[in-house]
mmCIF file with all atom_site columns, C-alpha atoms in Angstrom:
data_model
loop_
_atom_site.group_PDB
_atom_site.id
_atom_site.type_symbol
_atom_site.label_atom_id
_atom_site.label_alt_id
_atom_site.label_comp_id
_atom_site.label_asym_id
_atom_site.label_entity_id
_atom_site.label_seq_id
_atom_site.pdbx_PDB_ins_code
_atom_site.Cartn_x
_atom_site.Cartn_y
_atom_site.Cartn_z
_atom_site.occupancy
_atom_site.B_iso_or_equiv
_atom_site.pdbx_formal_charge
_atom_site.auth_seq_id
_atom_site.auth_comp_id
_atom_site.auth_asym_id
_atom_site.auth_atom_id
_atom_site.pdbx_PDB_model_num
ATOM 1  C CA . MET A 1 1  ? 87.190  135.227 113.082 1.00 0.00 ? 775 MET A CA 1
ATOM 2  C CA . LYS A 1 2  ? 87.142  132.106 116.542 1.00 0.00 ? 776 LYS A CA 1
ATOM 3  C CA . THR A 1 3  ? 85.697  129.874 114.282 1.00 0.00 ? 777 THR A CA 1
ATOM 4  C CA . ILE A 1 4  ? 88.091  130.233 111.386 1.00 0.00 ? 778 ILE A CA 1
ATOM 5  C CA . ILE A 1 5  ? 90.469  129.921 113.733 1.00 0.00 ? 779 ILE A CA 1
ATOM 6  C CA . THR A 1 6  ? 88.357  126.385 114.680 1.00 0.00 ? 780 THR A CA 1
ATOM 7  C CA . ILE A 1 7  ? 87.929  125.402 111.618 1.00 0.00 ? 781 ILE A CA 1
ATOM 8  C CA . PHE A 1 8  ? 92.154  125.570 110.480 1.00 0.00 ? 782 PHE A CA 1
ATOM 9  C CA . VAL A 1 9  ? 93.190  124.096 113.588 1.00 0.00 ? 783 VAL A CA 1
ATOM 10 C CA . VAL A 1 10 ? 91.007  121.188 113.471 1.00 0.00 ? 784 VAL A CA 1
ATOM 11 C CA . LEU A 1 11 ? 91.961  120.987 109.049 1.00 0.00 ? 785 LEU A CA 1
ATOM 12 C CA . LEU A 1 12 ? 95.858  120.825 110.694 1.00 0.00 ? 786 LEU A CA 1
ATOM 13 C CA . VAL A 1 13 ? 95.044  118.811 112.985 1.00 0.00 ? 787 VAL A CA 1
ATOM 14 C CA . VAL A 1 14 ? 92.699  115.892 110.330 1.00 0.00 ? 788 VAL A CA 1
ATOM 15 C CA . SER A 1 15 ? 96.087  116.482 107.819 1.00 0.00 ? 789 SER A CA 1
ATOM 16 C CA . VAL A 1 16 ? 98.396  115.242 110.967 1.00 0.00 ? 790 VAL A CA 1
ATOM 17 C CA . VAL A 1 17 ? 96.686  112.345 111.106 1.00 0.00 ? 791 VAL A CA 1
ATOM 18 C CA . LEU A 1 18 ? 96.192  111.746 107.563 1.00 0.00 ? 792 LEU A CA 1
ATOM 19 C CA . GLY A 1 19 ? 100.113 111.984 107.354 1.00 0.00 ? 793 GLY A CA 1
ATOM 20 C CA . LEU A 1 20 ? 101.066 110.112 110.223 1.00 0.00 ? 794 LEU A CA 1
ATOM 21 C CA . LEU A 1 21 ? 98.216  106.694 108.670 1.00 0.00 ? 795 LEU A CA 1
ATOM 22 C CA . GLY A 1 22 ? 99.666  106.697 105.359 1.00 0.00 ? 796 GLY A CA 1
ATOM 23 C CA . ARG A 1 23 ? 103.629 106.933 106.769 1.00 0.00 ? 797 ARG A CA 1
ATOM 24 C CA . ALA A 1 24 ? 102.974 103.685 108.976 1.00 0.00 ? 798 ALA A CA 1
ATOM 25 C CA . ARG A 1 25 ? 100.832 101.986 105.340 1.00 0.00 ? 799 ARG A CA 1
ATOM 26 C CA . ASP A 1 26 ? 104.165 103.261 103.845 1.00 0.00 ? 800 ASP A CA 1
ATOM 27 C CA . ASN A 1 27 ? 106.468 101.505 106.228 1.00 0.00 ? 801 ASN A CA 1
ATOM 28 C CA . ALA A 1 28 ? 104.678 98.464  106.959 1.00 0.00 ? 802 ALA A CA 1
ATOM 29 C CA . MET A 1 29 ? 104.624 97.716  103.195 1.00 0.00 ? 803 MET A CA 1
ATOM 30 C CA . ALA A 1 30 ? 107.859 98.971  103.586 1.00 0.00 ? 804 ALA A CA 1
ATOM 31 C CA . ARG A 1 31 ? 109.006 95.640  105.836 1.00 0.00 ? 805 ARG A CA 1
ATOM 32 C CA . ARG A 1 32 ? 106.816 93.436  103.738 1.00 0.00 ? 806 ARG A CA 1
ATOM 33 C CA . ILE A 1 33 ? 108.796 94.162  100.405 1.00 0.00 ? 807 ILE A CA 1
ATOM 34 C CA . ALA A 1 34 ? 111.913 93.972  102.623 1.00 0.00 ? 808 ALA A CA 1
ATOM 35 C CA . ASP A 1 35 ? 111.364 90.535  103.615 1.00 0.00 ? 809 ASP A CA 1
ATOM 36 C CA . GLU A 1 36 ? 110.420 89.302  100.517 1.00 0.00 ? 810 GLU A CA 1
ATOM 37 C CA . VAL A 1 37 ? 113.627 90.947  99.098  1.00 0.00 ? 811 VAL A CA 1
ATOM 38 C CA . ALA A 1 38 ? 115.386 88.793  102.101 1.00 0.00 ? 812 ALA A CA 1
ATOM 39 C CA . ALA A 1 39 ? 113.029 85.093  101.196 1.00 0.00 ? 813 ALA A CA 1
ATOM 40 C CA . ARG A 1 40 ? 114.415 85.374  97.971  1.00 0.00 ? 814 ARG A CA 1
ATOM 41 C CA . MET A 1 41 ? 117.752 86.068  98.147  1.00 0.00 ? 815 MET A CA 1
ATOM 42 C CA . ALA A 1 42 ? 118.401 83.146  100.806 1.00 0.00 ? 816 ALA A CA 1
ATOM 43 C CA . THR A 1 43 ? 117.278 80.365  98.064  1.00 0.00 ? 817 THR A CA 1
ATOM 44 C CA . ASP A 1 44 ? 117.819 82.439  94.464  1.00 0.00 ? 818 ASP A CA 1
ATOM 45 C CA . PRO A 1 45 ? 121.260 81.137  93.764  1.00 0.00 ? 819 PRO A CA 1
ATOM 46 C CA . VAL A 1 46 ? 122.118 84.256  91.540  1.00 0.00 ? 820 VAL A CA 1
ATOM 47 C CA . LEU A 1 47 ? 122.293 87.048  94.314  1.00 0.00 ? 821 LEU A CA 1
ATOM 48 C CA . LEU A 1 48 ? 123.179 83.944  97.368  1.00 0.00 ? 822 LEU A CA 1
ATOM 49 C CA . LEU A 1 49 ? 126.387 84.657  94.804  1.00 0.00 ? 823 LEU A CA 1
ATOM 50 C CA . ALA A 1 50 ? 126.162 87.904  94.452  1.00 0.00 ? 824 ALA A CA 1
ATOM 51 C CA . GLU A 1 51 ? 126.523 88.303  97.908  1.00 0.00 ? 825 GLU A CA 1
ATOM 52 C CA . LEU A 1 52 ? 129.229 85.819  98.863  1.00 0.00 ? 826 LEU A CA 1
ATOM 53 C CA . GLU A 1 53 ? 131.647 87.629  95.955  1.00 0.00 ? 827 GLU A CA 1
ATOM 54 C CA . ARG A 1 54 ? 130.966 90.405  97.201  1.00 0.00 ? 828 ARG A CA 1
ATOM 55 C CA . LEU A 1 55 ? 131.822 89.397  101.630 1.00 0.00 ? 829 LEU A CA 1
ATOM 56 C CA . ARG A 1 56 ? 135.280 88.233  99.348  1.00 0.00 ? 830 ARG A CA 1
ATOM 57 C CA . GLN A 1 57 ? 135.976 91.319  97.571  1.00 0.00 ? 831 GLN A CA 1
ATOM 58 C CA . VAL A 1 58 ? 135.916 93.534  101.184 1.00 0.00 ? 832 VAL A CA 1
ATOM 59 C CA . GLY A 1 59 ? 137.540 90.753  103.145 1.00 0.00 ? 833 GLY A CA 1
ATOM 60 C CA . ALA A 1 60 ? 134.369 88.789  104.727 1.00 0.00 ? 834 ALA A CA 1
ATOM 61 C CA . VAL A 1 61 ? 135.597 85.618  103.656 1.00 0.00 ? 835 VAL A CA 1
ATOM 62 C CA . ASN A 1 62 ? 138.243 84.731  102.627 1.00 0.00 ? 836 ASN A CA 1
ATOM 63 C CA . ASP A 1 63 ? 139.365 82.635  99.308  1.00 0.00 ? 837 ASP A CA 1
ATOM 64 C CA . GLU A 1 64 ? 138.838 78.638  101.012 1.00 0.00 ? 838 GLU A CA 1
ATOM 65 C CA . GLU A 1 65 ? 135.833 79.753  102.930 1.00 0.00 ? 839 GLU A CA 1
ATOM 66 C CA . TYR A 1 66 ? 134.336 81.791  99.449  1.00 0.00 ? 840 TYR A CA 1
ATOM 67 C CA . ALA A 1 67 ? 135.303 77.757  97.629  1.00 0.00 ? 841 ALA A CA 1
ATOM 68 C CA . GLN A 1 68 ? 133.230 76.046  100.052 1.00 0.00 ? 842 GLN A CA 1
ATOM 69 C CA . GLN A 1 69 ? 129.961 78.820  100.284 1.00 0.00 ? 843 GLN A CA 1
ATOM 70 C CA . LYS A 1 70 ? 130.125 78.403  96.624  1.00 0.00 ? 844 LYS A CA 1
ATOM 71 C CA . ALA A 1 71 ? 129.889 74.928  95.806  1.00 0.00 ? 845 ALA A CA 1
ATOM 72 C CA . ARG A 1 72 ? 127.590 74.449  98.693  1.00 0.00 ? 846 ARG A CA 1
ATOM 73 C CA . ILE A 1 73 ? 125.348 77.463  96.847  1.00 0.00 ? 847 ILE A CA 1
ATOM 74 C CA . LEU A 1 74 ? 125.958 75.655  93.293  1.00 0.00 ? 848 LEU A CA 1
ATOM 75 C CA . SER A 1 75 ? 125.312 71.945  94.906  1.00 0.00 ? 849 SER A CA 1
ATOM 76 C CA . SER A 1 76 ? 121.541 72.978  96.586  1.00 0.00 ? 850 SER A CA 1
ATOM 77 C CA . PRO A 1 77 ? 118.854 73.010  94.510  1.00 0.00 ? 851 PRO A CA 1
ATOM 78 C CA . ALA A 1 78 ? 117.140 75.757  93.334  1.00 0.00 ? 852 ALA A CA 1
ATOM 79 C CA . GLY A 1 79 ? 114.621 77.407  95.345  1.00 0.00 ? 853 GLY A CA 1
ATOM 80 C CA . PRO A 1 80 ? 111.221 77.771  94.976  1.00 0.00 ? 854 PRO A CA 1
#
């Protein structure tokens, strides 16, 4: 009986450790994806214009600021 309990505890510990390692790997992958998306968004004029429009709709930028930023985005060379 002691052997069965020991095996159960060892398996439980191993599964917890593997779960934590898997979660850490998933978190690292999610960070890499978020970094790639942020980098793309910072250079993609279509995404920048969409975000600018969203900001205008929620009132974070006024029409004048919107027009200035839109002109700046459209006059910038395209991303990579």
